[in-house]
Tab-separated table of C-alpha atoms in Angstrom:
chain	number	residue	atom	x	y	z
A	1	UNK	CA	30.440	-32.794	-2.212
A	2	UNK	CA	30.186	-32.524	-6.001
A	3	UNK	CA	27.727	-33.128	-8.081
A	4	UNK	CA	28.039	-33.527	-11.840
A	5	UNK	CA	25.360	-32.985	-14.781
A	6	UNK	CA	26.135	-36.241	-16.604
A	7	UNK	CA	28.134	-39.557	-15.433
A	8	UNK	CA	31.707	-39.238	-14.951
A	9	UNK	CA	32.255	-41.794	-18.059
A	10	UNK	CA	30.327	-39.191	-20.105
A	11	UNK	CA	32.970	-36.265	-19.067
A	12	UNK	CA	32.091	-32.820	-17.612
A	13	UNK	CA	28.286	-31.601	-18.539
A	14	UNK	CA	27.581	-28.006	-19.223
A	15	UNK	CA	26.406	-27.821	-15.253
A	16	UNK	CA	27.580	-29.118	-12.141
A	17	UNK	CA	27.129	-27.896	-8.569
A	18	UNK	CA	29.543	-28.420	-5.684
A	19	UNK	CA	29.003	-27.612	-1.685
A	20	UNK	CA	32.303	-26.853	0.492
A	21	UNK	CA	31.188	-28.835	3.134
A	22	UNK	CA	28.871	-32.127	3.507
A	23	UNK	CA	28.448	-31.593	7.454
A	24	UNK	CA	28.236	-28.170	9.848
A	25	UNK	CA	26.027	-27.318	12.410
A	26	UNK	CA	22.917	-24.569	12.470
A	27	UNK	CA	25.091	-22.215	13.288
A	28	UNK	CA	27.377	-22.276	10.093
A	29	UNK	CA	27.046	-21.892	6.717
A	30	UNK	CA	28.237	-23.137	3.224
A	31	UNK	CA	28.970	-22.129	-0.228
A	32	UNK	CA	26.756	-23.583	-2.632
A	33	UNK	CA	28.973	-23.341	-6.195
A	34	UNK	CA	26.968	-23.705	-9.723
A	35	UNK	CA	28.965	-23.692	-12.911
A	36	UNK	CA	26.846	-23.234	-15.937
A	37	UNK	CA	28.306	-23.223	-19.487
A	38	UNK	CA	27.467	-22.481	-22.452
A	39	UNK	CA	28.629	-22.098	-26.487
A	40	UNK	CA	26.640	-19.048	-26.907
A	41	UNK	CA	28.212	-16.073	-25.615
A	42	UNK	CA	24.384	-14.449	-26.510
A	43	UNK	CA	22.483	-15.465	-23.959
A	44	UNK	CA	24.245	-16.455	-20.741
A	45	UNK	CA	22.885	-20.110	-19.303
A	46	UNK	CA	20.444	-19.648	-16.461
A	47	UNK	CA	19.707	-22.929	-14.366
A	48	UNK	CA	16.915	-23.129	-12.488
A	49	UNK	CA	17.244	-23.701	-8.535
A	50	UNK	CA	14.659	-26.147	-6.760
A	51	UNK	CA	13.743	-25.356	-3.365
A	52	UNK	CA	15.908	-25.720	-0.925
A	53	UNK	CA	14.218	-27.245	2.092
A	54	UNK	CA	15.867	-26.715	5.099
A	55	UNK	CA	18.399	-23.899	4.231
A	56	UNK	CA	17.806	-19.756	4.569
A	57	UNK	CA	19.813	-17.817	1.566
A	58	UNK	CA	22.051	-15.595	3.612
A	59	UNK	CA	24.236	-14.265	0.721
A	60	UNK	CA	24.594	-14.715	-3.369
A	61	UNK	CA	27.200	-13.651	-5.947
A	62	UNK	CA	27.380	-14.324	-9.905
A	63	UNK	CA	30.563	-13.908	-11.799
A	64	UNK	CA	31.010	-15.155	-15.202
A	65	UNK	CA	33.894	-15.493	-18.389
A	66	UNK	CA	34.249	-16.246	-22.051
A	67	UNK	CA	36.563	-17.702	-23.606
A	68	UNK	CA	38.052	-18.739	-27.120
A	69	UNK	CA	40.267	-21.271	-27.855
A	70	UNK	CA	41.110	-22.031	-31.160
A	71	UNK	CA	38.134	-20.633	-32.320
A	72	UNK	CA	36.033	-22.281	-29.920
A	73	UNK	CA	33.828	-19.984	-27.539
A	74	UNK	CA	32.777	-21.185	-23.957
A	75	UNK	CA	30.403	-18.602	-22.062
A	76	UNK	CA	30.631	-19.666	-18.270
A	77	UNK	CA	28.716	-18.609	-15.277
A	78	UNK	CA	29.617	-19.142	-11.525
A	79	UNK	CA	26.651	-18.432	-9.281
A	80	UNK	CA	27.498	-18.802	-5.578
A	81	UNK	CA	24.825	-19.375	-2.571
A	82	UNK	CA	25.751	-18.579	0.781
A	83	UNK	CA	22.976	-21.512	2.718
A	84	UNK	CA	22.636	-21.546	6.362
A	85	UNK	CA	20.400	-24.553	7.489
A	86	UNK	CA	17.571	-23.922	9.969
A	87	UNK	CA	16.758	-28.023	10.261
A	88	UNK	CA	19.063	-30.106	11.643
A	89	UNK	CA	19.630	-33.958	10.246
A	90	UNK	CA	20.305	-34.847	6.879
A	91	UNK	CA	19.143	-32.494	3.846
A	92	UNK	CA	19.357	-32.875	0.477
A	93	UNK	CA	20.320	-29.856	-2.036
A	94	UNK	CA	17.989	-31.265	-4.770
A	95	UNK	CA	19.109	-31.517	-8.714
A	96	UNK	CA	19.736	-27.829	-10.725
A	97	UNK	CA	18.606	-28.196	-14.188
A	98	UNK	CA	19.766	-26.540	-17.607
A	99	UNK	CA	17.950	-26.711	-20.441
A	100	UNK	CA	20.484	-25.795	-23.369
A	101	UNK	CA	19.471	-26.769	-27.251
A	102	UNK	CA	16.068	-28.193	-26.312
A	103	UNK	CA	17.745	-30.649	-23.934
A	104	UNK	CA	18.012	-30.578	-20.254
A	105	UNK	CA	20.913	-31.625	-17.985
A	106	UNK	CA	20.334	-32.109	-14.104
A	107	UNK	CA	23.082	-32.347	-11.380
A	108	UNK	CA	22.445	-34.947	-9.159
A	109	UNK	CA	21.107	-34.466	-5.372
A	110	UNK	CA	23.638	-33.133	-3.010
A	111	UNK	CA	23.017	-34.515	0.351
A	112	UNK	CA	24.197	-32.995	3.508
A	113	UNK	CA	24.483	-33.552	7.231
A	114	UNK	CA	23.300	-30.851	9.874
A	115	UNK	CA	23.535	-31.240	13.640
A	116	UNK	CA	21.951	-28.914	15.971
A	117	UNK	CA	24.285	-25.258	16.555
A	118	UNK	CA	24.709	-23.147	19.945
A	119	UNK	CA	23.666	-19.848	18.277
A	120	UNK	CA	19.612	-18.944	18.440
A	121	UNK	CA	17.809	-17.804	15.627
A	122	UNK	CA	17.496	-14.733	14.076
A	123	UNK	CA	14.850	-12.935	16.125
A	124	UNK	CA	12.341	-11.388	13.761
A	125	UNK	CA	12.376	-7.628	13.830
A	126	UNK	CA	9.254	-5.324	14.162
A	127	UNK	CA	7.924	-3.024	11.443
A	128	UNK	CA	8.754	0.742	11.390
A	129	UNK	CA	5.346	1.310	12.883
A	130	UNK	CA	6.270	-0.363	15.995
A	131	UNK	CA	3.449	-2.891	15.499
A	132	UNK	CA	5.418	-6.836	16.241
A	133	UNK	CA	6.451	-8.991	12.976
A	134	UNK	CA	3.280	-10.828	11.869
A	135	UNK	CA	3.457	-14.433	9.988
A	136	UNK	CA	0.316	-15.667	7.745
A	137	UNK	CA	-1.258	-18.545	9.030
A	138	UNK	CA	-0.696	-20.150	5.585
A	139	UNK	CA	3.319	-19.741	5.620
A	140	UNK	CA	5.094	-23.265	5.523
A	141	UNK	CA	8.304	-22.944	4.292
A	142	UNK	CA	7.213	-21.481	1.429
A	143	UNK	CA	10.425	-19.611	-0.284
A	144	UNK	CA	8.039	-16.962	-1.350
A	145	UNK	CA	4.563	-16.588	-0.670
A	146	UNK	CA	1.964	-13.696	-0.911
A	147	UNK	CA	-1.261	-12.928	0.964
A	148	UNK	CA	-3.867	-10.101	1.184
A	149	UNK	CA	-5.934	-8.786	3.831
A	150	UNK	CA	-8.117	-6.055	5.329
A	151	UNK	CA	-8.722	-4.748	8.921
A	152	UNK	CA	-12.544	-4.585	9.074
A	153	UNK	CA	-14.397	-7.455	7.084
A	154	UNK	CA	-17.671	-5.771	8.328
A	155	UNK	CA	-17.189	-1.876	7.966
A	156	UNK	CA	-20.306	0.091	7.479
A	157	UNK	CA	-20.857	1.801	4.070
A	158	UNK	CA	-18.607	4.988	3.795
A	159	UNK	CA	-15.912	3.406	6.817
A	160	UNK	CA	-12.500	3.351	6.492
A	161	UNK	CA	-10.618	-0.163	5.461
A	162	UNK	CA	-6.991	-0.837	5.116
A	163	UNK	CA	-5.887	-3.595	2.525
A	164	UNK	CA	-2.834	-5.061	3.183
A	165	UNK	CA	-1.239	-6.798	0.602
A	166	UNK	CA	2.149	-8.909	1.554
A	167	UNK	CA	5.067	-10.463	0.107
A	168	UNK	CA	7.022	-12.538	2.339
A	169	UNK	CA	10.371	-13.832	0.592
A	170	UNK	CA	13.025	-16.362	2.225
A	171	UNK	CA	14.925	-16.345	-0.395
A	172	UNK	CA	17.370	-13.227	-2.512
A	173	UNK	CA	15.351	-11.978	-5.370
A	174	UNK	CA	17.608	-10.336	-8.151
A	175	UNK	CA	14.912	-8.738	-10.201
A	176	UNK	CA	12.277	-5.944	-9.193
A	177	UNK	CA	8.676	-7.783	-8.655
A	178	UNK	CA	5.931	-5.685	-9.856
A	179	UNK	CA	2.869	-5.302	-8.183
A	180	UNK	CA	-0.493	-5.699	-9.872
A	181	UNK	CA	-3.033	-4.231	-7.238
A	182	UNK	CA	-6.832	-4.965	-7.281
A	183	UNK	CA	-9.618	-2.917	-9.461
A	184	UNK	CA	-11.199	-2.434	-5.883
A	185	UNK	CA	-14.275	-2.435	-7.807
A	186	UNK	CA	-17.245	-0.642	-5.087
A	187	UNK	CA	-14.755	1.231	-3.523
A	188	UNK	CA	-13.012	5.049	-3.015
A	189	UNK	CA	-9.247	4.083	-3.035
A	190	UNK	CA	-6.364	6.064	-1.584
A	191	UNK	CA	-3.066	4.270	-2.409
A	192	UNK	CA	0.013	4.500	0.170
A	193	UNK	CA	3.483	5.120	-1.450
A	194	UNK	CA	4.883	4.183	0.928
A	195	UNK	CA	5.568	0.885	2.037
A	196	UNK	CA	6.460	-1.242	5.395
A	197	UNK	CA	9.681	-3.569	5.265
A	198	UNK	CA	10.888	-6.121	8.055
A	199	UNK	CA	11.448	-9.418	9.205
A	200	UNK	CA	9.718	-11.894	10.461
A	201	UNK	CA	10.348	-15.599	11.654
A	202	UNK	CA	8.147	-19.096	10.424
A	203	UNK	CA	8.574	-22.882	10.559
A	204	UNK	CA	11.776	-21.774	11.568
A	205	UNK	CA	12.514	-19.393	8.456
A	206	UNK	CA	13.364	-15.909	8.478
A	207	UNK	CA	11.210	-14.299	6.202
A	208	UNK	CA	11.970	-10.810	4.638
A	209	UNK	CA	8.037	-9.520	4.466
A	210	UNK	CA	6.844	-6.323	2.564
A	211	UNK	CA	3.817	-4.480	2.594
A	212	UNK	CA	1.701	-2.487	0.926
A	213	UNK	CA	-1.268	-1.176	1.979
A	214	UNK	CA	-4.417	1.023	0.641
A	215	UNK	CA	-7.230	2.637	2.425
A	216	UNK	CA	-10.553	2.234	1.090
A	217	UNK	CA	-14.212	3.641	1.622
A	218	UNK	CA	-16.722	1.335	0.365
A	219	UNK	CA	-19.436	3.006	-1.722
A	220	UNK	CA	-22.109	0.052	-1.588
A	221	UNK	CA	-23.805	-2.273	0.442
A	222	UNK	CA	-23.924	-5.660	0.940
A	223	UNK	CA	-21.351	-8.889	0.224
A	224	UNK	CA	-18.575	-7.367	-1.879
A	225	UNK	CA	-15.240	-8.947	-3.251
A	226	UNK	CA	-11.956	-7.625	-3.317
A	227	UNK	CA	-10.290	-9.252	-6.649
A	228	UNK	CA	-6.985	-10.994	-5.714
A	229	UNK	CA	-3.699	-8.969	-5.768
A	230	UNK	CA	-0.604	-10.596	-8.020
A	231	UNK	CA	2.851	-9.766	-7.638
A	232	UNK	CA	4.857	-10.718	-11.171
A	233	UNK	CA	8.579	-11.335	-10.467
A	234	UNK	CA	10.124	-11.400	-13.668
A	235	UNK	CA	13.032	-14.406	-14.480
A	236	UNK	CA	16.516	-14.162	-13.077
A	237	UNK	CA	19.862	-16.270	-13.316
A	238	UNK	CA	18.358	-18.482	-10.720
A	239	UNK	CA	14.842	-18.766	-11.727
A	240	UNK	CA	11.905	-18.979	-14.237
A	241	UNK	CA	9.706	-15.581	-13.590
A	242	UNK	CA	6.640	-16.558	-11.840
A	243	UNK	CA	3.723	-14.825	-10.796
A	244	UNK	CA	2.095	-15.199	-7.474
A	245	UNK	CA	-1.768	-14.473	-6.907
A	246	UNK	CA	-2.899	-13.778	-3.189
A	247	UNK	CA	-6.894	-15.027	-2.630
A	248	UNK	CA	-10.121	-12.873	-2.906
A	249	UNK	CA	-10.409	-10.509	-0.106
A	250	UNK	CA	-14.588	-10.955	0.832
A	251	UNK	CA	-16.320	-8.185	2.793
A	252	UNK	CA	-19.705	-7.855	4.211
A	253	UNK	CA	-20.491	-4.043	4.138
A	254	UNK	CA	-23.129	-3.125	6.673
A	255	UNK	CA	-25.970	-0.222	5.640
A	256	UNK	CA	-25.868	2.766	8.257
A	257	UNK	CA	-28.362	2.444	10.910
A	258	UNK	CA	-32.107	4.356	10.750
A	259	UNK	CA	-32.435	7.470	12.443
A	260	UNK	CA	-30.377	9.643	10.696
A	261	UNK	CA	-30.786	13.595	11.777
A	262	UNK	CA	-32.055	15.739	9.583
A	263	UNK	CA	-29.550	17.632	7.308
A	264	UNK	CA	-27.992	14.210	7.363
A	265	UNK	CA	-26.106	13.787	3.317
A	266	UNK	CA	-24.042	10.579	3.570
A	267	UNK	CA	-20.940	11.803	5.440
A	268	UNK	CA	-18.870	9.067	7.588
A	269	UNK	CA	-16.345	9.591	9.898
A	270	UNK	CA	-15.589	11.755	12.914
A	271	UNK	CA	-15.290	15.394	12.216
A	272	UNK	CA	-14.960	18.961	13.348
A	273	UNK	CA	-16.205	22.188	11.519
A	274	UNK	CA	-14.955	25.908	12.724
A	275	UNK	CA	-16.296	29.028	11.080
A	276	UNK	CA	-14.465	32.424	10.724
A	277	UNK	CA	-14.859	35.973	9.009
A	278	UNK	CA	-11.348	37.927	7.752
A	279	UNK	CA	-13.082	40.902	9.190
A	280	UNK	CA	-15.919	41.186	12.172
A	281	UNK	CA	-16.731	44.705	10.793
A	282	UNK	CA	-17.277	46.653	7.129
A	283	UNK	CA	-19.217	49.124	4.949
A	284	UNK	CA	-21.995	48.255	2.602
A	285	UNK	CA	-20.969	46.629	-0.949
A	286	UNK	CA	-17.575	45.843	0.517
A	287	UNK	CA	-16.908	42.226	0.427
A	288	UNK	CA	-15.982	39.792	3.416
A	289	UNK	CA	-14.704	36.720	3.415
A	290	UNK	CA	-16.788	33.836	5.322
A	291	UNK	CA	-14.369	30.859	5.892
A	292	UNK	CA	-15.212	27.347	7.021
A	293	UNK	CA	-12.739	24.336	7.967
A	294	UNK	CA	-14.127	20.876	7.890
A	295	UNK	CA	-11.311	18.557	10.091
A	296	UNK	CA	-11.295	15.163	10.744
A	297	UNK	CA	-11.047	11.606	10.166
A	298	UNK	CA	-12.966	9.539	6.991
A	299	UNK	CA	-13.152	9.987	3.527
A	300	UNK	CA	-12.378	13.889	2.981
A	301	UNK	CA	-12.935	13.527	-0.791
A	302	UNK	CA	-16.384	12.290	-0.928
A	303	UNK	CA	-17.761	13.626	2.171
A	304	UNK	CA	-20.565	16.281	0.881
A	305	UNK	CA	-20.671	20.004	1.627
A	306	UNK	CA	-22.364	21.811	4.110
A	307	UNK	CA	-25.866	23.366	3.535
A	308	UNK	CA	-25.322	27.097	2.815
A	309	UNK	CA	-28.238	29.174	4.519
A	310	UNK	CA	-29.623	32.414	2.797
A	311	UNK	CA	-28.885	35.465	4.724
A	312	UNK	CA	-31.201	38.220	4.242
A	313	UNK	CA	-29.806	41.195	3.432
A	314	UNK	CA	-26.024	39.976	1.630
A	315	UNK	CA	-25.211	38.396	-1.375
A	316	UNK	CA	-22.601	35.817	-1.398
A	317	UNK	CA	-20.234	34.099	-3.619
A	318	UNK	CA	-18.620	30.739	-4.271
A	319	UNK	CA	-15.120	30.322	-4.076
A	320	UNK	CA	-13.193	27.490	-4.348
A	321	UNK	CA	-12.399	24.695	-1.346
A	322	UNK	CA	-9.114	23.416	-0.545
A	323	UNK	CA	-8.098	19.685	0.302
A	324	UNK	CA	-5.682	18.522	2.609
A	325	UNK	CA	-5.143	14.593	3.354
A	326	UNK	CA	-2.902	12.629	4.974
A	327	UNK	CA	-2.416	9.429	6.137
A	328	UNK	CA	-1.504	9.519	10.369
A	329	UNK	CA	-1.441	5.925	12.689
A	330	UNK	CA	-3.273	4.727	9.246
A	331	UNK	CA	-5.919	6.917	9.449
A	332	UNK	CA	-6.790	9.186	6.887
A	333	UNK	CA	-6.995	12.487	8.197
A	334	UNK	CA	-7.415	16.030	6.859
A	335	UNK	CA	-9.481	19.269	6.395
A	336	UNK	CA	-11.446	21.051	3.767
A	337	UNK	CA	-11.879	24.907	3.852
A	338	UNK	CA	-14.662	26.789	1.984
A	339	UNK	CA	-14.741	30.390	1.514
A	340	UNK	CA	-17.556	32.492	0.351
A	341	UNK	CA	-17.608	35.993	-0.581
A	342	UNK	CA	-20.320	37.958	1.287
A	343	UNK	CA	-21.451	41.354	0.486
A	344	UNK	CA	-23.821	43.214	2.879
A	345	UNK	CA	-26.053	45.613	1.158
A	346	UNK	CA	-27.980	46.913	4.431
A	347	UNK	CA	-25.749	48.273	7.248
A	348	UNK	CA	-26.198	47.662	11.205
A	349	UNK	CA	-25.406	44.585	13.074
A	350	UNK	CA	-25.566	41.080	11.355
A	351	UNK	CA	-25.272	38.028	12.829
A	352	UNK	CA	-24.192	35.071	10.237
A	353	UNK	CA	-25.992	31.899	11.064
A	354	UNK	CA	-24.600	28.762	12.919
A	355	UNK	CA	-24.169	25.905	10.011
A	356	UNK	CA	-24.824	22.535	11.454
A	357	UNK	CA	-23.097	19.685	9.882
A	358	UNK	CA	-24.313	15.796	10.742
A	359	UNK	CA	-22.609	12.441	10.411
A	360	UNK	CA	-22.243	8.828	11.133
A	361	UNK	CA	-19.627	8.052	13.526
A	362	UNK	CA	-18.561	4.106	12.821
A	363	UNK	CA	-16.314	4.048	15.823
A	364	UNK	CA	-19.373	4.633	18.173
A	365	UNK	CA	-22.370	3.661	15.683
A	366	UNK	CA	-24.344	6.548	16.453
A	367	UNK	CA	-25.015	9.813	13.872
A	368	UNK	CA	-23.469	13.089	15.169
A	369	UNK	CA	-24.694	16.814	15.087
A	370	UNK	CA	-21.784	19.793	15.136
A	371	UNK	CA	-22.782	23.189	14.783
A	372	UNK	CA	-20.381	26.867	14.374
A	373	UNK	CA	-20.535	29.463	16.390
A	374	UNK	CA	-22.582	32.482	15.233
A	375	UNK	CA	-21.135	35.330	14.017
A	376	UNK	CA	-21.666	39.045	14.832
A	377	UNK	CA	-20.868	41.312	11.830
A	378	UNK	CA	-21.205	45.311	12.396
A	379	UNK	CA	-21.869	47.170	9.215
A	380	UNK	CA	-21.411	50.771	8.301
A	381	UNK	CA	-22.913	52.665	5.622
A	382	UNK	CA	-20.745	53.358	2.361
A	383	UNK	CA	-20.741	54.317	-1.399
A	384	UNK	CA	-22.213	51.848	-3.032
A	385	UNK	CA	-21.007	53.590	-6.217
A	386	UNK	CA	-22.714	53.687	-9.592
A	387	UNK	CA	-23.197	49.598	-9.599
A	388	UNK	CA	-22.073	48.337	-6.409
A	389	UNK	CA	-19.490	45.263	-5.783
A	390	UNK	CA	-18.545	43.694	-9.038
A	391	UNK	CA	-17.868	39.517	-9.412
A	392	UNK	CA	-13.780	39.750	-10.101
A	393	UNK	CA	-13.560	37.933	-13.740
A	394	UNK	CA	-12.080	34.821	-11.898
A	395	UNK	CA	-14.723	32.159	-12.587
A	396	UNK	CA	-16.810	32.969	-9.401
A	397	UNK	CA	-20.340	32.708	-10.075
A	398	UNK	CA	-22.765	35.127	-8.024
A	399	UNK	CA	-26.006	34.239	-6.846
A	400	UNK	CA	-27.972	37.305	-7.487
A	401	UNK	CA	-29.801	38.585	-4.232
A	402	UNK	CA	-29.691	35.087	-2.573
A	403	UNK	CA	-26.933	32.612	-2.269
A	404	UNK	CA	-24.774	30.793	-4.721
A	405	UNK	CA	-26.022	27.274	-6.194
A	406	UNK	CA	-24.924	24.425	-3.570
A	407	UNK	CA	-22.168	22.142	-5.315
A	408	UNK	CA	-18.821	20.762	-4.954
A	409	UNK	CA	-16.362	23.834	-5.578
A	410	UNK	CA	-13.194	21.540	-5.820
């Protein structure tokens, strides 16, 4: 079961490669053995491993040594390779090469027998989400392979889409790859931390797959591509670094439909909107606080305000709006919350206005009208005093007897 770098008349070569067994069943393993050596004790020797066809890595160790003898130094590596063959019949552990002082040595091919095991496979296991293990069409034996992919190839402009980028890896990787996501040029992009691991079984491989995924909004219309992803995987003991490049991700994004309501601004998605005031009664010049939650589903960020009416008799005041997203069954989900200072100026009974806030629901494909309740406000008379309410020095901009100017407070 040995293999040596150069003919035996030539004596040992600074790499050889030995199995522990030349026959076993699918069901067993062996120890792959690769000696690499070296006069440098600067930069260790690295061979580089073909693919091995046939054979799942199950388990790798390195060890190494120097040595000096009579002023000699010998820098020695032992890298060990736990196979487990997944094909039965005869295989062949092709050559390792070293390439030490601008010349390369080879081992020769190490063939050995396989006959069919009692033990199944590895079943593949299902991602944390629940969802079952999922293989790429394009998989073949591949020792690693990447692919990217999106959940709606015909969204409507402003609809949610999930990229999935994958990494699907047969073999042990001993350096960190680093991803290289698209520009996602045309798009709002939300980035997911974190990421789904698990396992997954093709042409009779177990594959270890990772994914990563972002949700995007697309901001035009018409055929758009997604640039490919590339994964870099820097060089090892075992292996040159490499970097792998999935395909262009092509989308067709659809224009939203006619007949849009009035009041209609762009917003996609399926929302909610609820309207409340701290206090249902006051005094003249004292302030009240008019607060409105936007909930639901779509792109939070870019969706656009609602339309402030003027209310006769108040003045009111723009305060800042708060965001909060998250990402739930890979949705994202959230709510905004406005809040504008009003200030009555005439007292009796008021009742704030309804707001009415319109969308385009993708799910359905048909625009959407929600509206707030009204609310009754009773107000008594008080002191004005010698200039009435005064704008705290916080940034808040009044709108002098009307409302404040419409924008994006956040």
């Amino acid at each position: 079961g040995t293999a040596w770098a150069q003919d035996p008349d030539q004596g040992s070569g600074p790499i050889h490669a030995e199995v522990d067994r030349t026959a076993l069943s699918t069901g067993e393993t062996l120890l792959l053995t690769i000696t690499a050596s070296s006069t440098s004790i600067l930069d260790a020797p690295r061979p580089q491993m073909p693919h091995l066809q046939g054979f799942n890595v199950v388990g790798t160790s390195t060890s190494s040594q120097i040595s000096i003898i009579n002023g000699a130094t010998t820098s020695q590596v032992i890298y060990l390779y736990q196979l487990q063959p997944y094909e039965v019949g005869s295989l062949i552990i092709e050559p390792i090469t070293l390439t030490l002082g601008g010349q390369t040595y080879s081992t020769q091919p190490i063939a050995v027998q396989v006959s069919q095991g009692s033990s199944a496979p590895a079943a593949a296991s299902a991602p944390s989400n629940g969802q079952p293990a999922v293989t790429s069409e394009e998989l073949s034996g591949q020792d690693l392979f990447v692919e990217a992919l999106v959940d709606n190839p015909a969204p409507y402009v402003g609809e949610q889409v999930v990229h999935t980028f994958r990494f699907y890896t047969a073999a042990n990787s001993w350096e960190q790859p680093q991803y290289q996501p698209p520009a996602f040029t045309g798009f709002w992009s939300e980035p997911q931390p974190d990421q789904q691991e698990y396992r997954a079984q093709a042409g009779r491989r177990i594959y270890r797959v990772t994914e990563l995924r972002t949700i995007l909004f697309p901001s035009v219309v018409g055929p758009v591509t997604i640039e490919p992803a590339r994964l870099v995987i820097p060089g090892g003991f075992f292996s040159r670094g490499q970097t792998l490049q999935t395909k262009p991700v092509e989308l067709n994004v659809q224009p939203l439909p006619p007949g849009a309501p009035d009041g209609f601004a762009g917003a996609v998605g399926q929302f909610s909107l609820e309207a409340t005031m701290d206090a249902t009664s006051g005094e003249v010049q004292e302030p009240l606080t008019w607060r409105v939650t936007r909930s639901g589903r779509g792109n939070l960020n870019a969706a656009p305000n609602p339309a402030w009416p003027e209310i006769d008799g108040w003045r009111s005041f723009e305060s800042e709006a708060t965001l909060h997203t998250e990402v739930r069954d890979g949705e994202l989900v959230g709510t905004r919350t406005y809040e504008r200072l009003l200030v009555p100026s005439v007292q009796g009974e008021h009742m704030l206005p309804a707001l009415q806030y319109a969308y385009f629901d993708p799910a359905t494909g048909q625009y959407q009208v929600i509206h707030t309740e009204p609310i009754v406000v009773s107000i008594a008379a008080g002191d004005p005093g010698p200039a009435g309410y005064q704008v705290p020095a916080t940034g808040i901009q009044g709108a002098g007897g009307g409302q404040a100017a419409n924008g994006d407070p956040g």
